[in-house]
CSV table of N, CA and C in Angstrom, one decimal:
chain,number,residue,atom,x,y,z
X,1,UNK,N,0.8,-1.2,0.0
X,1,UNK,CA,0.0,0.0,0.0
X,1,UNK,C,0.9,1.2,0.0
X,2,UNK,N,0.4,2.0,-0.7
X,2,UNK,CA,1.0,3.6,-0.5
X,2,UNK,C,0.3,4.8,-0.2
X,3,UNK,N,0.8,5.6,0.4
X,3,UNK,CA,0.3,7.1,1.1
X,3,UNK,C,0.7,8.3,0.0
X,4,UNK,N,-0.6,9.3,0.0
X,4,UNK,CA,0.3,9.8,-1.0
X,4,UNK,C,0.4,11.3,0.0
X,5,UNK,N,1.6,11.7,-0.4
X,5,UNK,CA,1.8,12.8,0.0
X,5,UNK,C,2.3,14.0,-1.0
X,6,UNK,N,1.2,15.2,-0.2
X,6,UNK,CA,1.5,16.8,-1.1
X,6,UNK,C,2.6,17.4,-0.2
X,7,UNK,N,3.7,18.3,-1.3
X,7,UNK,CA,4.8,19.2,-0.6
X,7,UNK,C,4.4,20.2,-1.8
X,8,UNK,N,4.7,21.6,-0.8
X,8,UNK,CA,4.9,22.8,-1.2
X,8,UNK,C,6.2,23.4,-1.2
X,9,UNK,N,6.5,23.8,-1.8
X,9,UNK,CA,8.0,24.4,-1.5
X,9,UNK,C,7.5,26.4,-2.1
X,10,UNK,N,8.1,27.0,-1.6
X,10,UNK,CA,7.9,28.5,-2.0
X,10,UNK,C,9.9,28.8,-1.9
X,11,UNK,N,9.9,30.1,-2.9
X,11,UNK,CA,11.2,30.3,-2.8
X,11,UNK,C,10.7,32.2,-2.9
X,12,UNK,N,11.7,32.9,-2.0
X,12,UNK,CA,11.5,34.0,-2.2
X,12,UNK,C,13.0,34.8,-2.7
X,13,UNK,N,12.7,35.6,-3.5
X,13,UNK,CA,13.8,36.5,-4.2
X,13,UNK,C,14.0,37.8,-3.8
X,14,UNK,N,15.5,38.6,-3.3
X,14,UNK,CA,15.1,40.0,-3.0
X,14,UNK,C,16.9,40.3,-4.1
X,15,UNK,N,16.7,41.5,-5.1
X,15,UNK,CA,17.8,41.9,-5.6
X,15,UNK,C,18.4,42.6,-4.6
X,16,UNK,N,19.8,42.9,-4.5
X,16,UNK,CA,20.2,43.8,-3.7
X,16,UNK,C,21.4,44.6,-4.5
X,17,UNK,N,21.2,44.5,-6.0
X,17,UNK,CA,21.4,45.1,-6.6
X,17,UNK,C,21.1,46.2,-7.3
X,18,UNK,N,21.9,47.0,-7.7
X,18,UNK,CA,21.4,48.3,-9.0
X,18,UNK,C,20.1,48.4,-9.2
X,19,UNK,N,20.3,47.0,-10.2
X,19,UNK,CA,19.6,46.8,-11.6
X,19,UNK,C,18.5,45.9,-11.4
X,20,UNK,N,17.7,45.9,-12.5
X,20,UNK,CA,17.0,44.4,-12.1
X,20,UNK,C,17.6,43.4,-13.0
X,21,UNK,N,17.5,41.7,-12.6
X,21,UNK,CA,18.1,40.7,-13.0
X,21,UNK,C,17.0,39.9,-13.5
X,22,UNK,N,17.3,39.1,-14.2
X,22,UNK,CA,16.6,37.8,-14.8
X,22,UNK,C,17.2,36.5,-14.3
X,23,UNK,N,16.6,36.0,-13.4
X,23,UNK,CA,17.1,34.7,-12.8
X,23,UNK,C,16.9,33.5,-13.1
X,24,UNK,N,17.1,32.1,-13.4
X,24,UNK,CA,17.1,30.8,-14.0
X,24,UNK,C,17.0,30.3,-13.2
X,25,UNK,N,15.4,29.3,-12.5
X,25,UNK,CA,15.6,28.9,-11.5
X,25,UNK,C,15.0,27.6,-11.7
X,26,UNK,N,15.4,26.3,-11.7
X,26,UNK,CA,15.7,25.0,-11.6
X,26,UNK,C,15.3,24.1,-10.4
X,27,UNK,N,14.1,23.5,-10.7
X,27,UNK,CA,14.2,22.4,-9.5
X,27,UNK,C,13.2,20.9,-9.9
X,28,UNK,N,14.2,20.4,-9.7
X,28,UNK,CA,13.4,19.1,-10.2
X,28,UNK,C,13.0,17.9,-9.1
X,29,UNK,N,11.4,17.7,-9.5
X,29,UNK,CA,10.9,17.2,-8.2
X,29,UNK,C,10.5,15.5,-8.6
X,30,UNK,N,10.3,14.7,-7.6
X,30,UNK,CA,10.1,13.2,-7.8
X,30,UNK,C,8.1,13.1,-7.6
X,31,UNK,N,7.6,13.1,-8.8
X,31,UNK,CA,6.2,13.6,-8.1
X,31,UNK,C,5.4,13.7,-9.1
X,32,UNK,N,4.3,14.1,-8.4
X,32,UNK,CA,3.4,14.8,-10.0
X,32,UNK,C,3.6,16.1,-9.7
X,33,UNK,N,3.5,17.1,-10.5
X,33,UNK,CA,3.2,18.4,-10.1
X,33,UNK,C,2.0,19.0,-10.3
X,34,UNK,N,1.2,19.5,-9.1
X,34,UNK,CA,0.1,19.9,-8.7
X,34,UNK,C,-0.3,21.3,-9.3
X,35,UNK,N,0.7,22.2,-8.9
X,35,UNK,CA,0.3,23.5,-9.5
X,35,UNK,C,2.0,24.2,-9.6
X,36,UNK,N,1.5,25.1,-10.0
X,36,UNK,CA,3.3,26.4,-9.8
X,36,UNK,C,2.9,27.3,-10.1
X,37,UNK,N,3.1,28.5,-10.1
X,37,UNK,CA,2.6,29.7,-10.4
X,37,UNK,C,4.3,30.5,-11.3
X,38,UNK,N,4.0,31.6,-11.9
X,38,UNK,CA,4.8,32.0,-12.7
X,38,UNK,C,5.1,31.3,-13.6
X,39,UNK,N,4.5,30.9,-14.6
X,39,UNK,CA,4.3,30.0,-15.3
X,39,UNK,C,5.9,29.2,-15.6
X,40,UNK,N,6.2,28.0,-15.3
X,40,UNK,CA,7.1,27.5,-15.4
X,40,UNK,C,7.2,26.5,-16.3
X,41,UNK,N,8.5,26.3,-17.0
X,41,UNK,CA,8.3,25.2,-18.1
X,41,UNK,C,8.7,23.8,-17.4
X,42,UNK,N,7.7,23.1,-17.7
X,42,UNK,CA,7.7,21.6,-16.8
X,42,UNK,C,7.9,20.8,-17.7
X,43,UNK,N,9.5,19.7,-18.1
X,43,UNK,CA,9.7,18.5,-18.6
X,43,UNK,C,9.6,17.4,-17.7
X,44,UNK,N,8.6,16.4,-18.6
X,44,UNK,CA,9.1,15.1,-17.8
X,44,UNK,C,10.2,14.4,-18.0
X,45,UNK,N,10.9,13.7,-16.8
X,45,UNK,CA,11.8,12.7,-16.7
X,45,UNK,C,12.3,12.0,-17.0
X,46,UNK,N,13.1,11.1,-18.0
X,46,UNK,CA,12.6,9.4,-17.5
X,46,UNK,C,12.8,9.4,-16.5
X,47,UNK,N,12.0,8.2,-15.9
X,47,UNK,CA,12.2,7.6,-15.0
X,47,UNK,C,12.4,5.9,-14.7
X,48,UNK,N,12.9,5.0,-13.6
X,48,UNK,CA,13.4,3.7,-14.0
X,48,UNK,C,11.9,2.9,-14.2
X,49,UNK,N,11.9,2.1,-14.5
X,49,UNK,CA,11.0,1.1,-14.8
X,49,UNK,C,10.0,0.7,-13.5
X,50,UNK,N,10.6,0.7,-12.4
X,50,UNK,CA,9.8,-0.2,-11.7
X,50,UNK,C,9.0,1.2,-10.4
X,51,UNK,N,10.0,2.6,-10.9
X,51,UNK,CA,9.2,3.4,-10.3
X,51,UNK,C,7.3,4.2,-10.3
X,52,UNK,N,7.1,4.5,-9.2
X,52,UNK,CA,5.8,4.6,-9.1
X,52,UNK,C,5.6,6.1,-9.4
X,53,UNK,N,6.7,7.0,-9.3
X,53,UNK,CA,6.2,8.4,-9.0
X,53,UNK,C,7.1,8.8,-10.4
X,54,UNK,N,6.2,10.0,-11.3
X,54,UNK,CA,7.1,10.5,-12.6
X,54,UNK,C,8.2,11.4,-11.8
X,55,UNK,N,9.2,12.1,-12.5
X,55,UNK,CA,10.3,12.9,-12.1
X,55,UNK,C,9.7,14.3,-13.2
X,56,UNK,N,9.9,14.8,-13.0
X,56,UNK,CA,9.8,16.7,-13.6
X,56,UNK,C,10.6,17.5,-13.2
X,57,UNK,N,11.5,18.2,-14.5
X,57,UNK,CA,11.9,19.3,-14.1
X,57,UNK,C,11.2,20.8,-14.5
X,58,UNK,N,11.4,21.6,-13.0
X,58,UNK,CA,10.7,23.1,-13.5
X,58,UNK,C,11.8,23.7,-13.8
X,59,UNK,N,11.5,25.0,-15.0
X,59,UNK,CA,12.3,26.0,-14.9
X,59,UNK,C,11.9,26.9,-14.7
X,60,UNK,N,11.7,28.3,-14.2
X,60,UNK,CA,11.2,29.4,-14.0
X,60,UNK,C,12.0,30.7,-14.8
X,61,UNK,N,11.9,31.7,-15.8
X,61,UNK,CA,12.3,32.8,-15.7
X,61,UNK,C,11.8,33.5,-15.2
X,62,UNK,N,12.1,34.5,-14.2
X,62,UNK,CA,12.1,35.4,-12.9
X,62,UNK,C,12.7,37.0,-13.5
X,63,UNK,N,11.9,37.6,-13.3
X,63,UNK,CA,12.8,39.0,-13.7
X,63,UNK,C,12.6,39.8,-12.1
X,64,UNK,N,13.3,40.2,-11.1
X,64,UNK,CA,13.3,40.9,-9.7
X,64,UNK,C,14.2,42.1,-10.2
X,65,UNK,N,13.1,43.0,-9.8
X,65,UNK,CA,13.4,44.3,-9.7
X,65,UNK,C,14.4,44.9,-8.6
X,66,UNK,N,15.6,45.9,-8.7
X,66,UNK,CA,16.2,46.4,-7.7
X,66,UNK,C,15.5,46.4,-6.6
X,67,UNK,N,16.4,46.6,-5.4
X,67,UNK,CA,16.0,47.2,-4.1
X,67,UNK,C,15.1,45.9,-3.1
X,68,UNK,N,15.1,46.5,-2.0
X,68,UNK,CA,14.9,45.2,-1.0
X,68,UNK,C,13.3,45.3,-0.9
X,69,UNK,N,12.8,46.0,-1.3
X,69,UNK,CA,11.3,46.7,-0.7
X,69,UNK,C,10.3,45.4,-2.0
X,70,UNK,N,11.4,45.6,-3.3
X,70,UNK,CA,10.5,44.3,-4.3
X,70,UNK,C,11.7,42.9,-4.0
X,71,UNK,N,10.6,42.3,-4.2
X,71,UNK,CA,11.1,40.4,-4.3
X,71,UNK,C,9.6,39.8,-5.0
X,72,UNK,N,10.5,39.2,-5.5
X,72,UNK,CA,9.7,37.8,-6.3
X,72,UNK,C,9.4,36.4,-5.8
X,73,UNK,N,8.4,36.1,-5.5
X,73,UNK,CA,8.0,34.6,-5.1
X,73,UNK,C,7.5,33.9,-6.4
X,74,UNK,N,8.7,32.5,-5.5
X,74,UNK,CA,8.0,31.2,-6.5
X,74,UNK,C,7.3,30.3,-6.0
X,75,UNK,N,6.3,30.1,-6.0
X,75,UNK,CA,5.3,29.0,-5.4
X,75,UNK,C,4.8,27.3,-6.3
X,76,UNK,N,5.6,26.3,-5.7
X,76,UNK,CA,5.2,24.9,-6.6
X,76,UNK,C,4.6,23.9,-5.4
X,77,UNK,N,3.7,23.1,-5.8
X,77,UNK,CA,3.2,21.9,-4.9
X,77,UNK,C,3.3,21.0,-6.0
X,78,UNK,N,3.5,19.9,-5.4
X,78,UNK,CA,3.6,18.2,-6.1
X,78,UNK,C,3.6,17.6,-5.0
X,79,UNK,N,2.9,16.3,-5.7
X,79,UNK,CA,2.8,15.0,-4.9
X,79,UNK,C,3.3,13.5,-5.3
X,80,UNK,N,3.2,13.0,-4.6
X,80,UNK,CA,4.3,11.5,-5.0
X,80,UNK,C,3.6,10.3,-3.7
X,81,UNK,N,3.4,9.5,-4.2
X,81,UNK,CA,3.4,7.9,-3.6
X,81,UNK,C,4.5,7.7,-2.8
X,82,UNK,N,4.3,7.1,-1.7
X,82,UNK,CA,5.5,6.5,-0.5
X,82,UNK,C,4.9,5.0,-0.3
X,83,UNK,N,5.4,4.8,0.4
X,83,UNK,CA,5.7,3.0,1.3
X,83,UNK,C,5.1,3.7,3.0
């Protein structure tokens, strides 16, 4: 039997720079993915044969504006089968 479990992960951004940047942000999860916001480009994985859960990687382009007062949030949930 398996349990399934949801994870959220959020990532927050502050430039503390000039300028504003464009950031490349990467995270690849063992799961389905549920939602993401900032539209992110999602490939699937392979994955091995006898596994239960797909693999996905997100990428996000991020553009954060100077100064500490703006930041950028990334928000993704996925879920995955356990033992």
């Amino acid at each position: 039997t398996y349990d399934k479990v949801t994870i959220e992960g959020k990532l927050k951004i502050t430039n503390h720079k000039s300028e504003a940047v464009t950031l490349r942000i990467t995270k690849t999860v063992t799961g389905e993915v549920v939602s993401a916001d900032a539209d992110p480009e999602v490939v699937k994985i392979a994955s091995g044969l006898r596994g239960v859960n797909p693999r996905s990687k997100l990428t996000w382009e991020v553009e954060v504006q100077p100064g500490v007062a703006e930041s950028a949030e990334v928000t993704y949930r996925y879920s995955f089968y356990t033992r």
